[in-house]
Amino acid sequence: MNPTIREPARNVPVIADADICVLGGSCTGVFAALRAARRGARVVLVERQNGFGGMATAGFVNCWHSLHDTLHREQIIVGLTEELLARLRRRKALIEQPEKYASYVFNSEELKIDLDELVLKHGVRALLHTTYCAPHVENGELTAVFVENKNGRGAVRATVFIDATGDGDLAAHLGVPFAVGDNLQPPTTCAKILHFAQPSTAFRELYNTHREEFGLEQDYGWQGRLPGLPEVTMVAQSHVFNANCADNDQLSAAEFEGRRQIRAMMDLTRKYGDRLPVLVGLPSTIGIRETRRFMTDIILTEADVLQGRRFPDAIANGTYRVDVHHSSGGGFTFKYLDGTQRVVRDGGQCEMSRWRDETPENPLFYQIPYRTMTSDRCPNLLLAGRMIGADRGAFGAIRVMVNLNQIGEAAGEAAFLALHDGGRVRDVSTQKLRHALTEGGSRML
Ligand SMILES: Cc1cc2nc3c(=O)[nH]c(=O)nc-3n(C[C@H](O)[C@H](O)[C@H](O)COP(=O)(O)OP(=O)(O)OC[C@H]3O[C@@H](n4cnc5c(N)ncnc54)[C@H](O)[C@@H]3O)c2cc1C
C-alpha cells in the first residue's frame, strides 16, 4: 500500500458546459460526438492524445473488417464508417479488398485529419491533450468530470456522459463493476518498417529460428500494408505477455518491452534477413487489446455471437469472428459463425477443426444490444468501446472497429434522446433509438 497525502480542497473552474460529454476520441468517441452534434446537441469531446482515432491512429492499427454478412450478400454496416471510407477513398488513402478479412486498409495519418475536419465542421468542442481524471458526483448524480491539461485542472459539466476511453476509466471510478481476466488478450507494439522481411511466413521462419538470440519469446503475429507505400510494412508480429494496461506501472513496462521487441525483431532481420530494415515510425501508444470488461445491464456471450442471436434492442451488426489472442505462448483461437475453428499455437502450428457440428444453414451476422452499454450504477452514463458488457469470447468478436464504430454512433444518438428525460440513458426507448440510428444513416436489422 502506498503512503498517502491529503490534497487540499480547491475550487476548480468549469471550462465547458455541454449537453453531452464524450471522454476518449477514437472513432468510437468521435462518432458518438458527431451523431449527437448532428442532432443539435452541444458536445464536448475530451482526448488525451494530440488527435483523434485512438488505436486506429495513435496505435497504427489501420485495418477495418467486413461491412457485409458472412456470405457477402448484404451490407450490414453503413453509417459513419462508410462516410470515413468515402473520405479516405477520395484521397487514395485506402486499400479495398472487401472479400478478405482485412477488408479496408487505410492510412492512419489521413484518418486523423479526416476526424479533425469532421469534429470541427460539426461544432464539437474538442479538448485535445486533455486527460479525464475523476467524476464529480453531487447528491448521487454525475454532474461533471474533472480533466487536466496544460491549463491545469478543470471541470466539464454535462447532462449525459459517454465513456469511450477504451479502459472505461469513468465507469470504473463510478463503481460500475468490471472484470479484468487473468488471461487478458496481450498488447502489441506496432511499427512501420521499411524493407521488413516479406512475406509474414518468411519473417516467422526467421523469428522461430533465431528469436532466442535476440531475447524474444515464442510468439505469433501478423503484418500488413500501407496504402501507396508498398515497401513499408505495418508490423504487429509480437506481444507483451502478462500486462494489464489499465495499470500505469504495467502499462509503462509494456511500452518499454514493446519497443524493445521492435528493435530485437529489426536486429534479427538485419542479421538474418535479405534486406536491411529501416524503422519509419513507432506509435504513440502500445496497442491495447483488452483491459476491463464491465458488468452492464446485459452481458453479450460467445454463444450469442456465434449463434447470431437477434436482439430487439440491437444497435450494431457484425461478422468479425471470435478472435482470442492467447495470454501466453504466442497463439490465438478463431471461431467462425459457420462452426469452424482455427487454433494457432507454439509460434505457428495451425489446427483447423469445428467448435460445433455442421448445420444446413449458418448465421450470417450477430448483433450487439443497447443494454451492453448501460448500467444501473449510473443513470446518465453510456459505455462505448471495447469495455462494454461481453464475456471473453464475445469480446474477441466485438472488439474490432467496424463494430465499435457502430457502438459509438448508438451512444451519440442515445445520449441525444436521453437529454429529453434528464439524461436517463436506461430509459431511452430502444425503438426510438433504432429509428434515430436508421434516420442518421445506420442499418438496423
Ligand atoms: C495490435 C492490435 C491489432 C488490432 N487489429 C485490429 C484490426 O485489424 N482491426 C480492428 O478493427 N481492430 C483491431 N484491433 C482492436 C481495436 O483496435 C480496438 O479494440 C479498438 O480500437 C478499441 O477501440 P476503443 O474506442 O474502445 O478504444 P481506443 O481505440 O483505445 O480509444 C480510446 C481513446 O480514449 C482516449 N483515452 C483513454 N483514456 C483517456 C482519458 N483518461 N482521458 C482522455 N482520453 C482518454 C485514448 O487516447 C483513445 O483515443 C487491434 C488491436 C490491437 C491492439
Coordinates of C-alpha atoms and ligand atoms in Angstrom, one line a residue:
M1 CA 0.0 0.0 0.0
N2 CA 1.4 3.4 -1.0
P3 CA 1.5 6.2 1.7
T4 CA -1.0 8.9 1.1
I5 CA -1.0 12.7 1.3
R6 CA -4.1 14.8 1.6
E7 CA -4.7 17.1 -1.4
P8 CA -6.2 20.4 -0.2
A9 CA -9.8 21.2 -1.3
R10 CA -9.9 23.8 -4.0
N11 CA -12.3 25.5 -6.4
V12 CA -12.0 24.2 -9.9
P13 CA -13.1 26.3 -12.9
V14 CA -15.8 25.0 -15.1
I15 CA -14.1 25.0 -18.5
A16 CA -17.0 23.7 -20.5
D17 CA -20.8 23.3 -20.1
A18 CA -22.4 20.8 -22.5
D19 CA -25.4 18.6 -23.1
I20 CA -23.1 15.6 -23.8
C21 CA -19.5 15.0 -22.7
V22 CA -17.6 12.3 -24.5
L23 CA -14.4 11.0 -23.0
G24 CA -12.0 9.5 -25.4
G25 CA -11.7 10.3 -29.1
S26 CA -11.1 7.1 -31.0
C27 CA -13.6 6.6 -33.9
T28 CA -16.0 5.3 -31.2
G29 CA -15.9 8.6 -29.3
V30 CA -15.8 10.8 -32.3
F31 CA -18.7 9.0 -34.0
A32 CA -20.7 9.4 -30.7
A33 CA -19.9 13.1 -30.7
L34 CA -20.8 13.6 -34.4
R35 CA -24.1 11.8 -34.2
A36 CA -25.1 13.9 -31.2
A37 CA -23.9 17.1 -32.8
R38 CA -25.8 16.4 -36.0
R39 CA -29.0 16.3 -33.8
G40 CA -28.1 19.8 -32.4
A41 CA -26.6 18.8 -29.1
R42 CA -23.8 20.8 -27.5
V43 CA -21.0 18.3 -27.3
V44 CA -17.6 18.3 -25.6
L45 CA -15.0 15.7 -26.6
V46 CA -12.1 15.1 -24.3
E47 CA -9.0 13.3 -25.7
R48 CA -5.6 12.9 -24.1
Q49 CA -3.7 12.5 -27.4
N50 CA -2.9 15.2 -29.9
G51 CA -5.6 14.0 -32.3
F52 CA -8.4 11.5 -32.8
G53 CA -8.6 7.9 -33.9
G54 CA -7.4 6.0 -30.8
M55 CA -5.9 2.7 -31.7
A56 CA -6.5 3.4 -35.4
T57 CA -4.2 6.3 -35.4
A58 CA -2.1 6.5 -32.2
G59 CA -1.7 2.8 -32.2
F60 CA -1.2 2.3 -36.0
V61 CA -4.0 -0.3 -36.2
N62 CA -5.0 0.5 -39.8
C63 CA -7.5 -2.2 -40.8
W64 CA -11.3 -2.3 -40.8
H65 CA -13.0 -5.6 -41.4
S66 CA -16.0 -6.6 -43.5
L67 CA -19.2 -4.4 -43.7
H68 CA -21.1 -7.4 -45.2
D69 CA -22.8 -10.5 -43.9
T70 CA -20.7 -13.7 -44.0
L71 CA -21.9 -14.6 -47.5
H72 CA -21.1 -11.0 -48.8
R73 CA -24.7 -10.7 -49.9
E74 CA -26.0 -7.9 -47.8
Q75 CA -24.2 -4.8 -46.4
I76 CA -24.9 -4.8 -42.7
I77 CA -22.7 -1.9 -41.6
V78 CA -23.1 1.6 -43.1
G79 CA -23.2 4.9 -41.2
L80 CA -20.1 6.9 -40.4
T81 CA -17.8 4.0 -41.1
E82 CA -18.9 4.4 -44.8
E83 CA -18.6 8.1 -44.7
L84 CA -15.0 7.8 -43.5
L85 CA -14.2 5.2 -46.0
A86 CA -15.5 7.5 -48.8
R87 CA -13.2 10.3 -47.5
L88 CA -10.2 8.0 -47.4
R89 CA -11.1 6.7 -50.9
R90 CA -11.1 10.2 -52.3
R91 CA -7.5 10.7 -51.1
K92 CA -6.3 7.3 -52.3
A93 CA -5.6 6.5 -48.7
L94 CA -7.3 3.1 -48.8
I95 CA -6.7 -0.4 -50.0
E96 CA -10.1 -2.1 -50.6
Q97 CA -10.4 -5.9 -50.6
P98 CA -14.0 -6.4 -49.3
E99 CA -13.9 -10.1 -49.7
K100 CA -10.9 -10.5 -47.5
Y101 CA -10.7 -10.3 -43.7
A102 CA -8.5 -7.2 -43.9
S103 CA -11.3 -5.6 -46.0
Y104 CA -10.1 -1.9 -45.7
V105 CA -6.5 -1.0 -45.0
F106 CA -6.1 2.8 -44.5
N107 CA -3.5 5.5 -44.0
S108 CA -3.9 6.3 -40.3
E109 CA -2.5 9.8 -40.7
E110 CA -5.1 10.7 -43.3
L111 CA -7.8 9.3 -41.0
K112 CA -6.6 11.5 -38.2
I113 CA -7.0 14.6 -40.4
D114 CA -10.5 13.5 -41.6
L115 CA -11.6 13.1 -38.0
D116 CA -10.2 16.7 -37.2
E117 CA -12.3 18.0 -40.1
L118 CA -15.5 16.3 -39.1
V119 CA -15.2 17.3 -35.4
L120 CA -14.5 21.0 -36.4
K121 CA -17.3 21.0 -39.0
H122 CA -19.8 19.8 -36.6
G123 CA -19.0 22.4 -33.9
V124 CA -17.9 19.8 -31.4
R125 CA -15.9 21.5 -28.6
A126 CA -12.7 19.4 -28.7
L127 CA -10.2 19.4 -25.8
L128 CA -7.0 17.7 -27.0
H129 CA -4.1 16.9 -24.8
T130 CA -6.7 16.7 -22.1
T131 CA -7.0 13.7 -19.7
Y132 CA -10.1 12.8 -17.9
C133 CA -9.2 12.4 -14.2
A134 CA -12.2 11.9 -11.9
P135 CA -16.0 12.2 -11.7
H136 CA -17.9 14.8 -9.8
V137 CA -21.0 13.3 -8.1
E138 CA -23.5 15.6 -6.4
N139 CA -26.4 14.1 -4.4
G140 CA -25.7 10.8 -6.0
E141 CA -25.8 12.2 -9.5
L142 CA -22.9 12.5 -12.0
T143 CA -22.9 16.2 -12.9
A144 CA -19.3 16.9 -14.1
V145 CA -15.9 15.3 -14.8
F146 CA -12.6 16.7 -13.8
V147 CA -10.0 16.9 -16.6
E148 CA -6.4 18.1 -16.7
N149 CA -4.3 19.7 -19.4
K150 CA -1.7 22.5 -19.8
N151 CA -4.1 25.0 -18.2
G152 CA -4.4 22.9 -15.1
R153 CA -7.5 21.2 -13.7
G154 CA -10.9 22.0 -14.9
A155 CA -14.5 20.7 -14.8
V156 CA -16.7 19.8 -17.7
R157 CA -20.4 19.8 -16.9
A158 CA -22.9 17.9 -18.9
T159 CA -26.2 16.1 -18.7
V160 CA -25.1 12.8 -20.3
F161 CA -21.6 11.3 -20.2
I162 CA -20.2 8.8 -22.7
D163 CA -17.2 6.9 -21.5
A164 CA -15.2 6.0 -24.7
T165 CA -11.8 5.7 -23.0
G166 CA -11.3 2.1 -24.0
D167 CA -10.5 1.1 -20.5
G168 CA -13.7 2.6 -19.1
D169 CA -11.9 5.0 -16.7
L170 CA -15.0 6.9 -15.8
A171 CA -17.2 3.8 -15.4
A172 CA -14.5 2.3 -13.1
H173 CA -14.4 5.4 -10.9
L174 CA -18.2 5.4 -10.6
G175 CA -18.1 1.9 -9.3
V176 CA -19.6 0.1 -12.3
P177 CA -18.5 -3.5 -11.6
F178 CA -15.9 -4.9 -14.0
A179 CA -13.7 -7.9 -14.6
V180 CA -10.0 -7.9 -15.6
G181 CA -9.4 -11.5 -16.5
D182 CA -6.1 -13.2 -15.6
N183 CA -5.9 -14.3 -19.2
L184 CA -6.1 -10.9 -20.9
Q185 CA -5.5 -10.7 -24.6
P186 CA -2.0 -9.3 -24.6
P187 CA -1.0 -6.0 -26.1
T188 CA 1.3 -5.4 -29.1
T189 CA 3.6 -2.5 -30.1
C190 CA 3.1 -2.0 -33.8
A191 CA 5.7 -0.3 -36.0
K192 CA 6.0 1.0 -39.6
I193 CA 9.2 -0.5 -41.1
L194 CA 10.7 -0.1 -44.5
H195 CA 12.2 -3.2 -46.1
F196 CA 10.9 -5.6 -43.4
A197 CA 11.1 -9.3 -44.1
Q198 CA 8.4 -10.4 -46.5
P199 CA 6.1 -12.2 -46.5
S200 CA 4.9 -12.8 -43.0
T201 CA 5.6 -16.5 -43.2
A202 CA 9.2 -15.8 -44.2
F203 CA 9.6 -13.5 -41.2
R204 CA 8.1 -16.1 -38.9
E205 CA 10.6 -18.7 -40.0
L206 CA 13.4 -16.3 -39.2
Y207 CA 11.8 -15.4 -35.9
N208 CA 11.3 -19.0 -34.8
T209 CA 14.9 -20.0 -35.7
H210 CA 16.7 -17.1 -34.2
R211 CA 14.4 -15.5 -31.6
E212 CA 16.3 -16.7 -28.5
E213 CA 19.5 -14.9 -29.6
F214 CA 17.5 -11.7 -29.5
G215 CA 15.6 -12.3 -26.3
L216 CA 12.3 -12.8 -28.0
E217 CA 9.6 -15.2 -26.7
Q218 CA 7.8 -17.8 -28.7
D219 CA 5.1 -15.7 -30.4
Y220 CA 3.0 -15.4 -33.5
G221 CA 1.6 -12.2 -35.1
W222 CA 0.8 -10.5 -38.4
Q223 CA 2.0 -7.7 -40.6
G224 CA 0.0 -5.6 -43.1
R225 CA 0.3 -3.0 -45.7
L226 CA 0.1 0.8 -46.0
P227 CA -1.7 2.4 -49.0
G228 CA 0.7 3.8 -51.5
L229 CA 3.8 2.6 -49.6
P230 CA 4.5 -0.9 -50.9
E231 CA 7.9 -1.0 -49.4
V232 CA 6.7 -0.1 -45.9
T233 CA 5.2 -2.8 -43.6
M234 CA 2.8 -2.3 -40.6
V235 CA 4.4 -4.9 -38.2
A236 CA 2.3 -6.4 -35.4
Q237 CA 4.4 -9.5 -35.0
S238 CA 4.8 -9.8 -31.3
H239 CA 3.0 -9.5 -27.9
V240 CA 3.9 -8.2 -24.5
F241 CA 2.6 -11.0 -22.2
N242 CA 1.2 -10.6 -18.7
A243 CA 0.5 -6.9 -18.9
N244 CA -2.7 -5.2 -17.6
C245 CA -2.5 -1.9 -19.4
A246 CA -5.2 -0.4 -17.2
D247 CA -2.5 -0.2 -14.5
N248 CA 0.0 2.5 -15.2
D249 CA 3.1 0.7 -13.9
Q250 CA 2.3 -2.3 -16.1
L251 CA 1.5 0.0 -19.0
S252 CA 4.8 1.7 -18.7
A253 CA 6.7 -1.5 -18.5
A254 CA 4.7 -2.8 -21.5
E255 CA 5.6 0.3 -23.6
F256 CA 9.4 -0.4 -22.9
E257 CA 9.1 -4.1 -23.6
G258 CA 7.1 -3.5 -26.8
R259 CA 9.7 -1.1 -28.2
R260 CA 12.5 -3.4 -27.2
Q261 CA 10.8 -6.2 -29.1
I262 CA 10.6 -4.0 -32.2
R263 CA 14.3 -3.3 -32.0
A264 CA 15.1 -7.0 -31.4
M265 CA 13.0 -8.0 -34.4
M266 CA 14.7 -5.5 -36.6
D267 CA 18.2 -6.6 -35.4
L268 CA 17.1 -10.2 -36.2
T269 CA 16.1 -9.3 -39.7
R270 CA 19.2 -7.2 -40.2
K271 CA 21.4 -10.1 -39.3
Y272 CA 19.5 -13.0 -40.9
G273 CA 17.1 -11.4 -43.5
D274 CA 17.9 -10.5 -47.0
R275 CA 17.1 -6.8 -46.7
L276 CA 18.1 -4.0 -44.4
P277 CA 15.1 -2.8 -42.5
V278 CA 14.6 0.9 -41.6
L279 CA 12.4 2.0 -38.7
V280 CA 9.9 4.6 -40.1
G281 CA 7.6 5.1 -37.2
L282 CA 6.6 4.0 -33.7
P283 CA 3.1 4.5 -32.4
S284 CA 2.4 7.0 -29.6
T285 CA 0.7 4.1 -27.6
I286 CA 1.2 0.4 -27.3
G287 CA -1.7 -1.4 -29.0
I288 CA -4.0 -2.4 -26.1
R289 CA -6.4 -5.3 -26.8
E290 CA -8.1 -5.9 -23.5
T291 CA -8.4 -4.5 -20.0
R292 CA -11.6 -4.0 -18.2
R293 CA -14.9 -5.6 -19.3
F294 CA -17.9 -4.1 -17.5
M295 CA -20.9 -5.8 -15.9
T296 CA -23.5 -3.8 -17.8
D297 CA -27.3 -4.4 -17.9
I298 CA -26.7 -7.3 -20.2
I299 CA -23.5 -9.3 -21.0
L300 CA -23.2 -10.5 -24.6
T301 CA -22.0 -14.1 -24.7
E302 CA -19.9 -16.0 -27.1
A303 CA -22.9 -18.2 -27.8
D304 CA -25.0 -15.1 -28.7
V305 CA -22.3 -14.1 -31.1
L306 CA -21.6 -17.4 -32.7
Q307 CA -25.3 -18.3 -32.9
G308 CA -26.1 -15.0 -34.5
R309 CA -28.7 -14.1 -31.8
R310 CA -31.1 -11.3 -32.7
F311 CA -31.9 -8.7 -30.0
P312 CA -34.9 -6.3 -30.1
D313 CA -32.6 -3.5 -28.9
A314 CA -29.8 -4.3 -31.3
I315 CA -27.8 -1.3 -32.2
A316 CA -24.9 -2.9 -34.1
N317 CA -24.4 -5.8 -36.5
G318 CA -21.1 -7.7 -37.0
T319 CA -19.5 -10.7 -38.6
Y320 CA -16.0 -10.5 -37.3
R321 CA -15.0 -13.9 -35.9
V322 CA -14.3 -14.6 -32.2
D323 CA -10.6 -13.8 -32.1
V324 CA -8.8 -14.5 -28.9
H325 CA -5.0 -14.0 -28.7
H326 CA -3.7 -16.4 -26.1
S327 CA -2.4 -14.8 -23.0
S328 CA 0.9 -16.7 -23.3
G329 CA 2.7 -18.8 -25.8
G330 CA 2.0 -16.7 -28.9
G331 CA -1.1 -18.1 -30.5
F332 CA -4.7 -17.5 -31.0
T333 CA -8.1 -19.1 -31.4
F334 CA -10.5 -18.1 -34.1
K335 CA -14.1 -19.3 -34.0
Y336 CA -16.3 -18.6 -37.0
L337 CA -20.1 -18.3 -37.4
D338 CA -20.0 -21.3 -39.8
G339 CA -18.9 -23.6 -37.0
T340 CA -15.3 -23.9 -37.9
Q341 CA -12.4 -23.1 -35.7
R342 CA -8.7 -22.3 -36.2
V343 CA -6.2 -22.5 -33.4
V344 CA -2.6 -21.4 -33.8
R345 CA -0.1 -22.5 -31.1
D346 CA 3.6 -22.7 -30.5
G347 CA 4.6 -19.9 -32.8
G348 CA 2.7 -21.1 -35.8
Q349 CA 1.3 -24.6 -35.6
C350 CA -2.2 -24.3 -37.1
E351 CA -5.1 -26.7 -36.4
M352 CA -8.4 -26.5 -38.2
S353 CA -11.4 -28.1 -36.5
R354 CA -15.1 -27.4 -35.7
W355 CA -16.4 -25.9 -32.5
R356 CA -19.8 -27.3 -33.4
D357 CA -21.3 -29.8 -35.8
E358 CA -22.2 -28.7 -39.3
T359 CA -25.7 -27.4 -39.9
P360 CA -27.6 -26.8 -43.2
E361 CA -27.5 -23.0 -42.6
N362 CA -25.2 -20.8 -40.6
P363 CA -25.9 -17.4 -39.0
L364 CA -25.0 -14.6 -41.4
F365 CA -24.2 -12.0 -38.7
Y366 CA -24.5 -11.3 -35.0
Q367 CA -25.9 -8.3 -33.1
I368 CA -24.9 -6.1 -30.1
P369 CA -27.7 -5.0 -27.8
Y370 CA -28.0 -1.5 -26.4
R371 CA -28.1 -2.8 -22.8
T372 CA -24.4 -3.8 -23.1
M373 CA -23.7 0.0 -22.9
T374 CA -25.8 0.9 -19.8
S375 CA -25.5 0.2 -16.1
D376 CA -27.8 0.7 -13.1
R377 CA -24.9 2.2 -11.2
C378 CA -25.2 5.5 -13.1
P379 CA -28.3 6.6 -14.9
N380 CA -26.6 9.2 -17.2
L381 CA -23.6 7.2 -18.3
L382 CA -23.1 5.3 -21.5
L383 CA -20.2 3.0 -22.1
A384 CA -18.9 2.9 -25.7
G385 CA -16.0 0.9 -26.9
R386 CA -14.2 -2.3 -26.1
M387 CA -15.2 -2.2 -22.4
I388 CA -18.9 -2.9 -23.0
G389 CA -20.6 -5.9 -21.4
A390 CA -19.3 -9.0 -23.1
D391 CA -17.8 -12.3 -22.0
R392 CA -14.3 -13.3 -23.1
G393 CA -15.4 -14.9 -26.3
A394 CA -17.9 -12.2 -27.3
F395 CA -15.3 -9.6 -26.5
G396 CA -13.0 -11.4 -29.0
A397 CA -15.5 -10.6 -31.7
I398 CA -17.0 -7.2 -30.8
R399 CA -13.6 -5.6 -30.1
V400 CA -12.9 -4.7 -33.7
M401 CA -13.5 -1.2 -35.0
V402 CA -16.3 -1.8 -37.5
N403 CA -18.3 -3.0 -34.5
L404 CA -17.2 -0.3 -32.1
N405 CA -17.8 2.5 -34.6
Q406 CA -21.5 1.5 -34.6
I407 CA -21.5 1.4 -30.8
G408 CA -20.2 5.0 -30.9
E409 CA -22.9 6.1 -33.2
A410 CA -25.5 4.4 -31.0
A411 CA -24.1 6.2 -27.9
G412 CA -24.4 9.6 -29.6
E413 CA -28.0 9.0 -30.7
A414 CA -29.0 7.5 -27.3
A415 CA -27.4 10.4 -25.4
F416 CA -29.3 12.9 -27.5
L417 CA -32.6 11.0 -26.9
A418 CA -31.9 10.9 -23.2
L419 CA -31.5 14.7 -23.0
H420 CA -35.3 15.0 -23.1
D421 CA -35.5 12.8 -20.0
G422 CA -32.8 14.4 -17.7
G423 CA -30.1 12.2 -19.3
R424 CA -31.5 8.9 -18.2
V425 CA -30.0 6.6 -20.8
R426 CA -31.5 3.4 -19.5
D427 CA -35.0 4.8 -20.1
V428 CA -34.4 5.6 -23.8
S429 CA -36.9 3.8 -26.0
T430 CA -34.9 1.4 -28.0
Q431 CA -37.5 1.5 -30.7
K432 CA -36.9 5.3 -31.0
L433 CA -33.1 4.7 -30.8
R434 CA -33.1 2.2 -33.6
H435 CA -35.3 4.6 -35.6
A436 CA -32.9 7.5 -35.0
L437 CA -30.0 5.4 -36.0
T438 CA -31.6 4.4 -39.2
E439 CA -32.6 8.0 -39.9
G440 CA -29.0 9.1 -39.3
G441 CA -27.6 6.5 -41.8
S442 CA -27.1 3.3 -39.9
R443 CA -28.5 -0.1 -40.9
M444 CA -30.8 -1.6 -38.3
L445 CA -31.7 -5.3 -38.9
Ligands
LIG1 C1 -2.2 -4.7 -32.2 C2 -3.7 -4.6 -32.3 C3 -4.2 -5.0 -33.6 C4 -5.6 -4.9 -33.8 N1 -6.1 -5.2 -35.0 C5 -7.3 -4.8 -35.3 C6 -7.8 -4.8 -36.7 O1 -7.0 -5.2 -37.6 N2 -9.0 -4.3 -36.9 C7 -9.8 -3.8 -36.0 O2 -10.9 -3.4 -36.3 N3 -9.5 -3.9 -34.7 C8 -8.2 -4.3 -34.3 N4 -7.8 -4.3 -33.1 C9 -8.8 -3.9 -32.0 C10 -9.1 -2.5 -32.0 O3 -8.1 -1.7 -32.5 C11 -9.5 -2.0 -30.6 O4 -10.3 -3.0 -29.9 C12 -10.4 -0.7 -30.7 O5 -9.7 0.3 -31.4 C13 -10.8 -0.2 -29.4 O6 -11.5 1.0 -29.6 P1 -12.0 1.8 -28.4 O7 -12.7 3.0 -28.9 O8 -12.7 1.0 -27.3 O9 -10.6 2.3 -27.7 P2 -9.3 3.1 -28.2 O10 -9.2 3.0 -29.7 O11 -8.2 2.7 -27.3 O12 -9.7 4.6 -27.9 C14 -9.7 5.1 -26.6 C15 -9.5 6.6 -26.7 O13 -9.6 7.2 -25.4 C16 -8.5 8.0 -25.1 N5 -8.4 8.0 -23.7 C17 -8.2 6.9 -22.9 N6 -8.2 7.3 -21.6 C18 -8.4 8.6 -21.6 C19 -8.5 9.6 -20.5 N7 -8.4 9.2 -19.2 N8 -8.8 10.8 -20.9 C20 -8.9 11.2 -22.2 N9 -8.8 10.4 -23.2 C21 -8.5 9.1 -22.9 C22 -7.4 7.3 -25.9 O14 -6.3 8.2 -26.1 C23 -8.0 6.9 -27.1 O15 -8.0 7.9 -28.1 C24 -6.5 -4.4 -32.8 C25 -5.9 -4.1 -31.5 C26 -4.6 -4.2 -31.3 C27 -4.0 -3.7 -30.0

